[in-house]
PDB file of C-alpha atoms and ligand atoms in Angstrom:
ATOM      1  CA  UNK A   1       0.000   0.000   0.000  1.00  0.00           C
ATOM      2  CA  UNK A   2       2.783   2.357   0.977  1.00  0.00           C
ATOM      3  CA  UNK A   3       4.597   1.564  -2.284  1.00  0.00           C
ATOM      4  CA  UNK A   4       1.437   2.309  -4.253  1.00  0.00           C
ATOM      5  CA  UNK A   5       1.022   5.685  -2.512  1.00  0.00           C
ATOM      6  CA  UNK A   6       4.678   6.537  -3.144  1.00  0.00           C
ATOM      7  CA  UNK A   7       4.341   5.658  -6.837  1.00  0.00           C
ATOM      8  CA  UNK A   8       1.200   7.759  -7.080  1.00  0.00           C
ATOM      9  CA  UNK A   9       2.970  10.687  -5.448  1.00  0.00           C
ATOM     10  CA  UNK A  10       5.937  10.378  -7.786  1.00  0.00           C
ATOM     11  CA  UNK A  11       3.605  10.176 -10.793  1.00  0.00           C
ATOM     12  CA  UNK A  12       1.664  13.240  -9.662  1.00  0.00           C
ATOM     13  CA  UNK A  13       4.889  15.145  -9.058  1.00  0.00           C
ATOM     14  CA  UNK A  14       6.134  14.189 -12.525  1.00  0.00           C
ATOM     15  CA  UNK A  15       2.921  15.450 -14.095  1.00  0.00           C
ATOM     16  CA  UNK A  16       3.184  18.740 -12.229  1.00  0.00           C
ATOM     17  CA  UNK A  17       6.797  19.099 -13.349  1.00  0.00           C
ATOM     18  CA  UNK A  18       5.822  18.363 -16.929  1.00  0.00           C
ATOM     19  CA  UNK A  19       3.049  20.940 -16.720  1.00  0.00           C
ATOM     20  CA  UNK A  20       5.447  23.504 -15.279  1.00  0.00           C
ATOM     21  CA  UNK A  21       7.883  22.983 -18.134  1.00  0.00           C
ATOM     22  CA  UNK A  22       5.122  23.451 -20.678  1.00  0.00           C
ATOM     23  CA  UNK A  23       3.829  26.765 -19.340  1.00  0.00           C
ATOM     24  CA  UNK A  24       3.747  28.838 -22.549  1.00  0.00           C
ATOM     25  CA  UNK A  25       5.824  31.974 -22.840  1.00  0.00           C
ATOM     26  CA  UNK A  26       4.919  34.617 -25.385  1.00  0.00           C
ATOM     27  CA  UNK A  27       6.827  34.303 -28.610  1.00  0.00           C
ATOM     28  CA  UNK A  28       6.020  36.626 -31.515  1.00  0.00           C
ATOM     29  CA  UNK A  29       7.390  34.034 -33.948  1.00  0.00           C
ATOM     30  CA  UNK A  30       4.676  31.652 -32.759  1.00  0.00           C
ATOM     31  CA  UNK A  31       1.919  34.232 -32.370  1.00  0.00           C
ATOM     32  CA  UNK A  32      -1.013  33.050 -34.455  1.00  0.00           C
ATOM     33  CA  UNK A  33      -1.933  36.582 -35.508  1.00  0.00           C
ATOM     34  CA  UNK A  34       1.563  37.192 -36.867  1.00  0.00           C
ATOM     35  CA  UNK A  35       1.751  33.791 -38.527  1.00  0.00           C
ATOM     36  CA  UNK A  36      -1.631  34.296 -40.149  1.00  0.00           C
ATOM     37  CA  UNK A  37      -0.748  37.682 -41.627  1.00  0.00           C
ATOM     38  CA  UNK A  38       2.737  36.577 -42.674  1.00  0.00           C
ATOM     39  CA  UNK A  39       2.051  33.138 -44.077  1.00  0.00           C
ATOM     40  CA  UNK A  40      -1.583  32.502 -44.843  1.00  0.00           C
ATOM     41  CA  UNK A  41      -3.130  32.691 -48.278  1.00  0.00           C
ATOM     42  CA  UNK A  42      -6.314  33.545 -46.408  1.00  0.00           C
ATOM     43  CA  UNK A  43      -4.909  36.935 -45.368  1.00  0.00           C
ATOM     44  CA  UNK A  44      -3.993  37.891 -48.903  1.00  0.00           C
ATOM     45  CA  UNK A  45      -7.317  36.640 -50.240  1.00  0.00           C
ATOM     46  CA  UNK A  46      -9.144  38.721 -47.646  1.00  0.00           C
ATOM     47  CA  UNK A  47      -7.240  41.960 -48.266  1.00  0.00           C
ATOM     48  CA  UNK A  48      -7.698  41.535 -52.011  1.00  0.00           C
ATOM     49  CA  UNK A  49     -11.391  40.901 -51.419  1.00  0.00           C
ATOM     50  CA  UNK A  50     -11.741  44.139 -49.429  1.00  0.00           C
ATOM     51  CA  UNK A  51      -9.834  46.214 -51.945  1.00  0.00           C
ATOM     52  CA  UNK A  52     -11.664  44.520 -54.825  1.00  0.00           C
ATOM     53  CA  UNK A  53     -15.044  45.500 -53.398  1.00  0.00           C
ATOM     54  CA  UNK A  54     -13.831  49.058 -52.827  1.00  0.00           C
ATOM     55  CA  UNK A  55     -12.492  49.225 -56.359  1.00  0.00           C
ATOM     56  CA  UNK A  56     -15.821  48.106 -57.805  1.00  0.00           C
ATOM     57  CA  UNK A  57     -17.617  50.773 -55.751  1.00  0.00           C
ATOM     58  CA  UNK A  58     -15.458  53.631 -57.043  1.00  0.00           C
ATOM     59  CA  UNK A  59     -17.509  54.373 -60.137  1.00  0.00           C
ATOM     60  CA  UNK A  60     -20.795  54.403 -58.199  1.00  0.00           C
ATOM     61  CA  UNK A  61     -19.586  56.783 -55.512  1.00  0.00           C
ATOM     62  CA  UNK A  62     -17.825  59.111 -57.936  1.00  0.00           C
ATOM     63  CA  UNK A  63     -21.012  59.385 -59.993  1.00  0.00           C
ATOM     64  CA  UNK A  64     -23.352  59.894 -57.033  1.00  0.00           C
ATOM     65  CA  UNK A  65     -22.381  63.388 -55.936  1.00  0.00           C
ATOM     66  CA  UNK A  66     -24.879  63.232 -53.072  1.00  0.00           C
ATOM     67  CA  UNK A  67     -22.822  60.432 -51.486  1.00  0.00           C
ATOM     68  CA  UNK A  68     -20.377  60.902 -48.644  1.00  0.00           C
ATOM     69  CA  UNK A  69     -18.734  58.251 -46.488  1.00  0.00           C
ATOM     70  CA  UNK A  70     -18.146  60.883 -43.828  1.00  0.00           C
ATOM     71  CA  UNK A  71     -21.099  61.074 -41.427  1.00  0.00           C
ATOM     72  CA  UNK A  72     -22.256  64.659 -41.201  1.00  0.00           C
ATOM     73  CA  UNK A  73     -20.650  65.825 -44.450  1.00  0.00           C
ATOM     74  CA  UNK A  74     -23.272  67.761 -46.391  1.00  0.00           C
ATOM     75  CA  UNK A  75     -23.267  70.166 -49.310  1.00  0.00           C
ATOM     76  CA  UNK A  76     -20.288  68.386 -50.844  1.00  0.00           C
ATOM     77  CA  UNK A  77     -21.818  67.855 -54.305  1.00  0.00           C
ATOM     78  CA  UNK A  78     -19.411  70.239 -55.966  1.00  0.00           C
ATOM     79  CA  UNK A  79     -16.272  69.115 -54.142  1.00  0.00           C
ATOM     80  CA  UNK A  80     -13.782  66.730 -55.804  1.00  0.00           C
ATOM     81  CA  UNK A  81     -13.961  63.116 -54.578  1.00  0.00           C
ATOM     82  CA  UNK A  82     -11.345  61.698 -52.231  1.00  0.00           C
ATOM     83  CA  UNK A  83     -10.598  58.484 -50.371  1.00  0.00           C
ATOM     84  CA  UNK A  84      -8.883  58.388 -46.968  1.00  0.00           C
ATOM     85  CA  UNK A  85      -6.636  55.456 -46.112  1.00  0.00           C
ATOM     86  CA  UNK A  86      -4.852  54.530 -42.917  1.00  0.00           C
ATOM     87  CA  UNK A  87      -1.216  53.550 -43.551  1.00  0.00           C
ATOM     88  CA  UNK A  88       0.116  50.741 -41.307  1.00  0.00           C
ATOM     89  CA  UNK A  89      -1.483  47.389 -42.165  1.00  0.00           C
ATOM     90  CA  UNK A  90      -3.701  49.221 -44.662  1.00  0.00           C
ATOM     91  CA  UNK A  91      -1.107  50.384 -47.178  1.00  0.00           C
ATOM     92  CA  UNK A  92       2.199  49.231 -45.656  1.00  0.00           C
ATOM     93  CA  UNK A  93       2.370  45.659 -44.379  1.00  0.00           C
ATOM     94  CA  UNK A  94       4.565  45.729 -41.263  1.00  0.00           C
ATOM     95  CA  UNK A  95       4.212  42.108 -40.256  1.00  0.00           C
ATOM     96  CA  UNK A  96       7.967  41.506 -40.439  1.00  0.00           C
ATOM     97  CA  UNK A  97       8.490  44.325 -37.936  1.00  0.00           C
ATOM     98  CA  UNK A  98       5.735  43.010 -35.697  1.00  0.00           C
ATOM     99  CA  UNK A  99       7.536  39.689 -35.419  1.00  0.00           C
ATOM    100  CA  UNK A 100      11.002  40.997 -34.621  1.00  0.00           C
ATOM    101  CA  UNK A 101      10.673  44.201 -32.592  1.00  0.00           C
ATOM    102  CA  UNK A 102      11.770  44.204 -28.973  1.00  0.00           C
ATOM    103  CA  UNK A 103       8.771  44.488 -26.644  1.00  0.00           C
ATOM    104  CA  UNK A 104       7.414  46.912 -25.529  1.00  0.00           C
ATOM    105  CA  UNK A 105       6.619  48.774 -28.745  1.00  0.00           C
ATOM    106  CA  UNK A 106       8.050  52.224 -29.326  1.00  0.00           C
ATOM    107  CA  UNK A 107       7.419  54.500 -32.272  1.00  0.00           C
ATOM    108  CA  UNK A 108      11.155  54.917 -32.705  1.00  0.00           C
ATOM    109  CA  UNK A 109      11.618  51.181 -33.234  1.00  0.00           C
ATOM    110  CA  UNK A 110       9.084  51.245 -36.057  1.00  0.00           C
ATOM    111  CA  UNK A 111      10.745  54.341 -37.524  1.00  0.00           C
ATOM    112  CA  UNK A 112      14.171  52.695 -37.566  1.00  0.00           C
ATOM    113  CA  UNK A 113      12.788  49.478 -39.031  1.00  0.00           C
ATOM    114  CA  UNK A 114      10.958  51.400 -41.731  1.00  0.00           C
ATOM    115  CA  UNK A 115      14.159  53.172 -42.717  1.00  0.00           C
ATOM    116  CA  UNK A 116      15.511  49.816 -43.813  1.00  0.00           C
ATOM    117  CA  UNK A 117      13.030  50.005 -46.687  1.00  0.00           C
ATOM    118  CA  UNK A 118      11.884  46.408 -46.496  1.00  0.00           C
ATOM    119  CA  UNK A 119       8.142  46.902 -46.021  1.00  0.00           C
ATOM    120  CA  UNK A 120       5.650  45.240 -48.325  1.00  0.00           C
ATOM    121  CA  UNK A 121       2.322  46.474 -49.670  1.00  0.00           C
ATOM    122  CA  UNK A 122      -0.916  45.173 -48.241  1.00  0.00           C
ATOM    123  CA  UNK A 123      -2.139  42.995 -51.124  1.00  0.00           C
ATOM    124  CA  UNK A 124      -4.587  44.866 -53.337  1.00  0.00           C
ATOM    125  CA  UNK A 125      -3.737  48.426 -52.266  1.00  0.00           C
ATOM    126  CA  UNK A 126      -1.556  49.337 -55.247  1.00  0.00           C
ATOM    127  CA  UNK A 127      -4.261  48.282 -57.702  1.00  0.00           C
ATOM    128  CA  UNK A 128      -6.903  50.136 -55.714  1.00  0.00           C
ATOM    129  CA  UNK A 129      -4.982  53.431 -55.568  1.00  0.00           C
ATOM    130  CA  UNK A 130      -4.213  53.187 -59.278  1.00  0.00           C
ATOM    131  CA  UNK A 131      -7.896  52.656 -60.106  1.00  0.00           C
ATOM    132  CA  UNK A 132      -9.000  55.464 -57.783  1.00  0.00           C
ATOM    133  CA  UNK A 133      -6.652  57.950 -59.369  1.00  0.00           C
ATOM    134  CA  UNK A 134      -7.709  56.879 -62.866  1.00  0.00           C
ATOM    135  CA  UNK A 135     -11.278  57.633 -61.745  1.00  0.00           C
ATOM    136  CA  UNK A 136     -10.260  61.135 -60.693  1.00  0.00           C
ATOM    137  CA  UNK A 137     -10.203  60.415 -56.974  1.00  0.00           C
ATOM    138  CA  UNK A 138      -7.572  61.928 -54.666  1.00  0.00           C
ATOM    139  CA  UNK A 139      -6.015  59.592 -52.091  1.00  0.00           C
ATOM    140  CA  UNK A 140      -5.140  60.837 -48.601  1.00  0.00           C
ATOM    141  CA  UNK A 141      -3.004  58.800 -46.208  1.00  0.00           C
ATOM    142  CA  UNK A 142      -3.529  59.279 -42.450  1.00  0.00           C
ATOM    143  CA  UNK A 143      -1.329  57.628 -39.868  1.00  0.00           C
ATOM    144  CA  UNK A 144      -1.176  57.915 -36.107  1.00  0.00           C
ATOM    145  CA  UNK A 145       2.568  57.548 -36.238  1.00  0.00           C
ATOM    146  CA  UNK A 146       3.526  60.730 -34.384  1.00  0.00           C
ATOM    147  CA  UNK A 147       5.886  63.496 -35.417  1.00  0.00           C
ATOM    148  CA  UNK A 148       8.742  63.379 -32.946  1.00  0.00           C
ATOM    149  CA  UNK A 149      12.049  65.213 -33.096  1.00  0.00           C
ATOM    150  CA  UNK A 150      15.143  63.161 -32.324  1.00  0.00           C
ATOM    151  CA  UNK A 151      18.093  64.785 -30.508  1.00  0.00           C
ATOM    152  CA  UNK A 152      20.512  63.801 -33.254  1.00  0.00           C
ATOM    153  CA  UNK A 153      18.384  64.939 -36.224  1.00  0.00           C
ATOM    154  CA  UNK A 154      17.390  68.416 -37.446  1.00  0.00           C
ATOM    155  CA  UNK A 155      13.912  67.729 -38.813  1.00  0.00           C
ATOM    156  CA  UNK A 156      10.973  68.401 -36.492  1.00  0.00           C
ATOM    157  CA  UNK A 157       9.179  65.466 -38.092  1.00  0.00           C
ATOM    158  CA  UNK A 158      11.620  63.006 -39.690  1.00  0.00           C
ATOM    159  CA  UNK A 159       8.881  60.377 -39.581  1.00  0.00           C
ATOM    160  CA  UNK A 160       6.980  62.109 -42.373  1.00  0.00           C
ATOM    161  CA  UNK A 161       9.666  61.574 -44.995  1.00  0.00           C
ATOM    162  CA  UNK A 162      10.068  57.979 -43.837  1.00  0.00           C
ATOM    163  CA  UNK A 163       6.348  57.358 -44.299  1.00  0.00           C
ATOM    164  CA  UNK A 164       6.322  59.044 -47.714  1.00  0.00           C
ATOM    165  CA  UNK A 165       9.345  57.002 -48.800  1.00  0.00           C
ATOM    166  CA  UNK A 166       7.650  53.850 -47.552  1.00  0.00           C
ATOM    167  CA  UNK A 167       4.495  54.475 -49.579  1.00  0.00           C
ATOM    168  CA  UNK A 168       6.490  55.364 -52.691  1.00  0.00           C
ATOM    169  CA  UNK A 169       8.594  52.226 -52.390  1.00  0.00           C
ATOM    170  CA  UNK A 170       5.437  50.150 -52.643  1.00  0.00           C
ATOM    171  CA  UNK A 171       4.881  51.630 -56.105  1.00  0.00           C
ATOM    172  CA  UNK A 172       2.414  54.321 -55.009  1.00  0.00           C
ATOM    173  CA  UNK A 173       3.544  57.843 -55.963  1.00  0.00           C
ATOM    174  CA  UNK A 174       2.512  60.377 -53.323  1.00  0.00           C
ATOM    175  CA  UNK A 175       3.198  63.995 -52.454  1.00  0.00           C
ATOM    176  CA  UNK A 176       3.660  65.267 -48.870  1.00  0.00           C
ATOM    177  CA  UNK A 177       0.417  67.268 -48.816  1.00  0.00           C
ATOM    178  CA  UNK A 178      -1.554  64.028 -49.034  1.00  0.00           C
ATOM    179  CA  UNK A 179       0.147  62.379 -46.062  1.00  0.00           C
ATOM    180  CA  UNK A 180      -0.539  63.376 -42.457  1.00  0.00           C
ATOM    181  CA  UNK A 181       0.904  62.223 -39.162  1.00  0.00           C
ATOM    182  CA  UNK A 182      -0.305  62.691 -35.611  1.00  0.00           C
ATOM    183  CA  UNK A 183       1.003  65.904 -34.025  1.00  0.00           C
ATOM    184  CA  UNK A 184       1.981  67.298 -37.442  1.00  0.00           C
ATOM    185  CA  UNK A 185      -0.325  70.280 -36.851  1.00  0.00           C
ATOM    186  CA  UNK A 186      -1.763  71.712 -33.629  1.00  0.00           C
ATOM    187  CA  UNK A 187      -4.799  69.704 -32.643  1.00  0.00           C
ATOM    188  CA  UNK A 188      -3.868  66.687 -34.729  1.00  0.00           C
ATOM    189  CA  UNK A 189      -3.654  64.156 -31.943  1.00  0.00           C
ATOM    190  CA  UNK A 190      -4.617  60.522 -31.970  1.00  0.00           C
ATOM    191  CA  UNK A 191      -8.257  61.114 -32.898  1.00  0.00           C
ATOM    192  CA  UNK A 192      -8.353  60.852 -36.672  1.00  0.00           C
ATOM    193  CA  UNK A 193     -11.792  62.405 -37.081  1.00  0.00           C
ATOM    194  CA  UNK A 194     -10.105  65.816 -36.678  1.00  0.00           C
ATOM    195  CA  UNK A 195      -8.012  65.233 -39.791  1.00  0.00           C
ATOM    196  CA  UNK A 196     -10.922  63.670 -41.668  1.00  0.00           C
ATOM    197  CA  UNK A 197     -12.937  66.810 -40.989  1.00  0.00           C
ATOM    198  CA  UNK A 198     -10.006  68.921 -42.186  1.00  0.00           C
ATOM    199  CA  UNK A 199      -9.947  67.062 -45.522  1.00  0.00           C
ATOM    200  CA  UNK A 200     -13.745  67.195 -45.781  1.00  0.00           C
ATOM    201  CA  UNK A 201     -13.637  70.984 -46.072  1.00  0.00           C
ATOM    202  CA  UNK A 202     -12.210  70.660 -49.580  1.00  0.00           C
ATOM    203  CA  UNK A 203     -13.119  67.152 -50.708  1.00  0.00           C
ATOM    204  CA  UNK A 204     -16.140  64.872 -50.824  1.00  0.00           C
ATOM    205  CA  UNK A 205     -15.019  61.821 -48.844  1.00  0.00           C
ATOM    206  CA  UNK A 206     -16.324  58.859 -50.810  1.00  0.00           C
ATOM    207  CA  UNK A 207     -14.483  56.081 -48.931  1.00  0.00           C
ATOM    208  CA  UNK A 208     -12.558  55.278 -45.771  1.00  0.00           C
ATOM    209  CA  UNK A 209     -10.134  52.332 -45.747  1.00  0.00           C
ATOM    210  CA  UNK A 210      -8.351  51.049 -42.642  1.00  0.00           C
ATOM    211  CA  UNK A 211      -7.497  48.086 -40.462  1.00  0.00           C
ATOM    212  CA  UNK A 212      -8.675  49.616 -37.197  1.00  0.00           C
ATOM    213  CA  UNK A 213     -12.185  50.405 -36.008  1.00  0.00           C
ATOM    214  CA  UNK A 214     -10.948  53.908 -35.131  1.00  0.00           C
ATOM    215  CA  UNK A 215      -9.998  54.522 -38.768  1.00  0.00           C
ATOM    216  CA  UNK A 216     -13.734  54.844 -39.308  1.00  0.00           C
ATOM    217  CA  UNK A 217     -15.627  55.461 -36.084  1.00  0.00           C
ATOM    218  CA  UNK A 218     -14.955  58.636 -34.061  1.00  0.00           C
ATOM    219  CA  UNK A 219     -14.016  58.274 -30.404  1.00  0.00           C
ATOM    220  CA  UNK A 220     -13.408  54.529 -30.631  1.00  0.00           C
ATOM    221  CA  UNK A 221     -10.215  54.332 -28.579  1.00  0.00           C
ATOM    222  CA  UNK A 222      -9.474  53.675 -24.940  1.00  0.00           C
ATOM    223  CA  UNK A 223      -7.046  56.602 -24.952  1.00  0.00           C
ATOM    224  CA  UNK A 224      -9.091  59.560 -26.122  1.00  0.00           C
ATOM    225  CA  UNK A 225      -8.321  63.018 -27.450  1.00  0.00           C
ATOM    226  CA  UNK A 226     -10.464  66.041 -28.334  1.00  0.00           C
ATOM    227  CA  UNK A 227     -13.238  66.186 -29.429  1.00  0.00           C
ATOM    228  CA  UNK A 228     -13.790  62.901 -27.564  1.00  0.00           C
ATOM    229  CA  UNK A 229     -14.582  63.181 -23.864  1.00  0.00           C
ATOM    230  CA  UNK A 230     -14.417  59.624 -22.579  1.00  0.00           C
ATOM    231  CA  UNK A 231     -12.795  56.297 -23.407  1.00  0.00           C
ATOM    232  CA  UNK A 232     -14.496  53.872 -25.731  1.00  0.00           C
ATOM    233  CA  UNK A 233     -15.424  50.479 -24.335  1.00  0.00           C
ATOM    234  CA  UNK A 234     -16.098  47.108 -25.893  1.00  0.00           C
ATOM    235  CA  UNK A 235     -19.791  47.816 -25.380  1.00  0.00           C
ATOM    236  CA  UNK A 236     -19.671  51.278 -26.974  1.00  0.00           C
ATOM    237  CA  UNK A 237     -17.752  49.906 -29.952  1.00  0.00           C
ATOM    238  CA  UNK A 238     -20.200  47.063 -30.375  1.00  0.00           C
ATOM    239  CA  UNK A 239     -23.024  49.600 -30.383  1.00  0.00           C
ATOM    240  CA  UNK A 240     -21.144  51.642 -32.999  1.00  0.00           C
ATOM    241  CA  UNK A 241     -20.934  48.610 -35.301  1.00  0.00           C
ATOM    242  CA  UNK A 242     -24.733  48.780 -35.402  1.00  0.00           C
ATOM    243  CA  UNK A 243     -24.916  52.584 -35.461  1.00  0.00           C
ATOM    244  CA  UNK A 244     -22.838  52.751 -38.632  1.00  0.00           C
ATOM    245  CA  UNK A 245     -24.145  49.549 -40.169  1.00  0.00           C
ATOM    246  CA  UNK A 246     -24.954  51.231 -43.482  1.00  0.00           C
ATOM    247  CA  UNK A 247     -21.292  51.993 -44.158  1.00  0.00           C
ATOM    248  CA  UNK A 248     -19.558  48.631 -43.679  1.00  0.00           C
ATOM    249  CA  UNK A 249     -18.577  47.398 -47.137  1.00  0.00           C
ATOM    250  CA  UNK A 250     -20.410  50.422 -48.512  1.00  0.00           C
ATOM    251  CA  UNK A 251     -18.041  53.352 -48.250  1.00  0.00           C
ATOM    252  CA  UNK A 252     -16.125  51.926 -45.281  1.00  0.00           C
ATOM    253  CA  UNK A 253     -13.754  49.036 -46.018  1.00  0.00           C
ATOM    254  CA  UNK A 254     -12.107  47.412 -43.021  1.00  0.00           C
ATOM    255  CA  UNK A 255      -9.115  45.132 -43.388  1.00  0.00           C
ATOM    256  CA  UNK A 256      -8.114  42.460 -40.862  1.00  0.00           C
ATOM    257  CA  UNK A 257      -6.017  43.785 -37.962  1.00  0.00           C
ATOM    258  CA  UNK A 258      -5.241  40.866 -35.654  1.00  0.00           C
ATOM    259  CA  UNK A 259      -1.708  41.924 -34.641  1.00  0.00           C
ATOM    260  CA  UNK A 260      -2.342  45.260 -32.906  1.00  0.00           C
ATOM    261  CA  UNK A 261      -4.808  48.127 -32.744  1.00  0.00           C
ATOM    262  CA  UNK A 262      -7.338  49.944 -30.632  1.00  0.00           C
ATOM    263  CA  UNK A 263      -9.212  46.671 -29.998  1.00  0.00           C
ATOM    264  CA  UNK A 264      -6.381  45.473 -27.735  1.00  0.00           C
ATOM    265  CA  UNK A 265      -6.799  48.201 -25.098  1.00  0.00           C
ATOM    266  CA  UNK A 266     -10.537  48.772 -24.733  1.00  0.00           C
ATOM    267  CA  UNK A 267     -12.280  47.179 -21.777  1.00  0.00           C
TER     268      UNK A 267
HETATM  269 MG1  LIG B 301      -3.381  50.648 -39.289  1.00  0.00          MG
END
């Protein structure tokens, strides 16, 4: 009996030890979100699907001058049409950075990685921008990468040229006036609706394209900036999916964003 109990104890201890050894530690190389974006055909099929639908909708929204994808934009019939795109994971595919960067994330790490000029396009974006421009549509690129001066560099916003270079290297010509970063102008903080409203003064916004809920919906982040007055929550975002139901796939085109984004911090 004693021998049996001893054997049972040893077996139980062995199982506990085995369990302890197998406690998972986070590894970006094994992160399913990273692997899916980097390796799956499904990801590319999905981004091409989103951009394909947007491309097919171009003609309809250019022709319908009463249409705006910007809630609240009125009297825009005589303004030239424009599309607004987010940049990271919407235009530039940063999955290779997401796998290798040293946690925690810093904007400077992304800046230095991007200066290596090894980013890839999100599949479908080059074709979409080409088609939009052929249809007479202006493309604006909005990123929340912030302007930040480095002690060893003269430019007040070296990140802007890096972003412009990154977009151009994908095969998308772009001029600086069509690219905006957070903090580039007073009041341009992390809430993109401020910059969307700025563009909407001169253009009819026919489409929004992004990989983050906050690329579309105002005040959708946990960390909030004017004109928002409180943090978004999972519940408020779920309600906003319904509130803006008419736009999804119809003026608003959301790409998959499993690696990072505002969804990771809301509660
Ligand atoms: Mg993005």
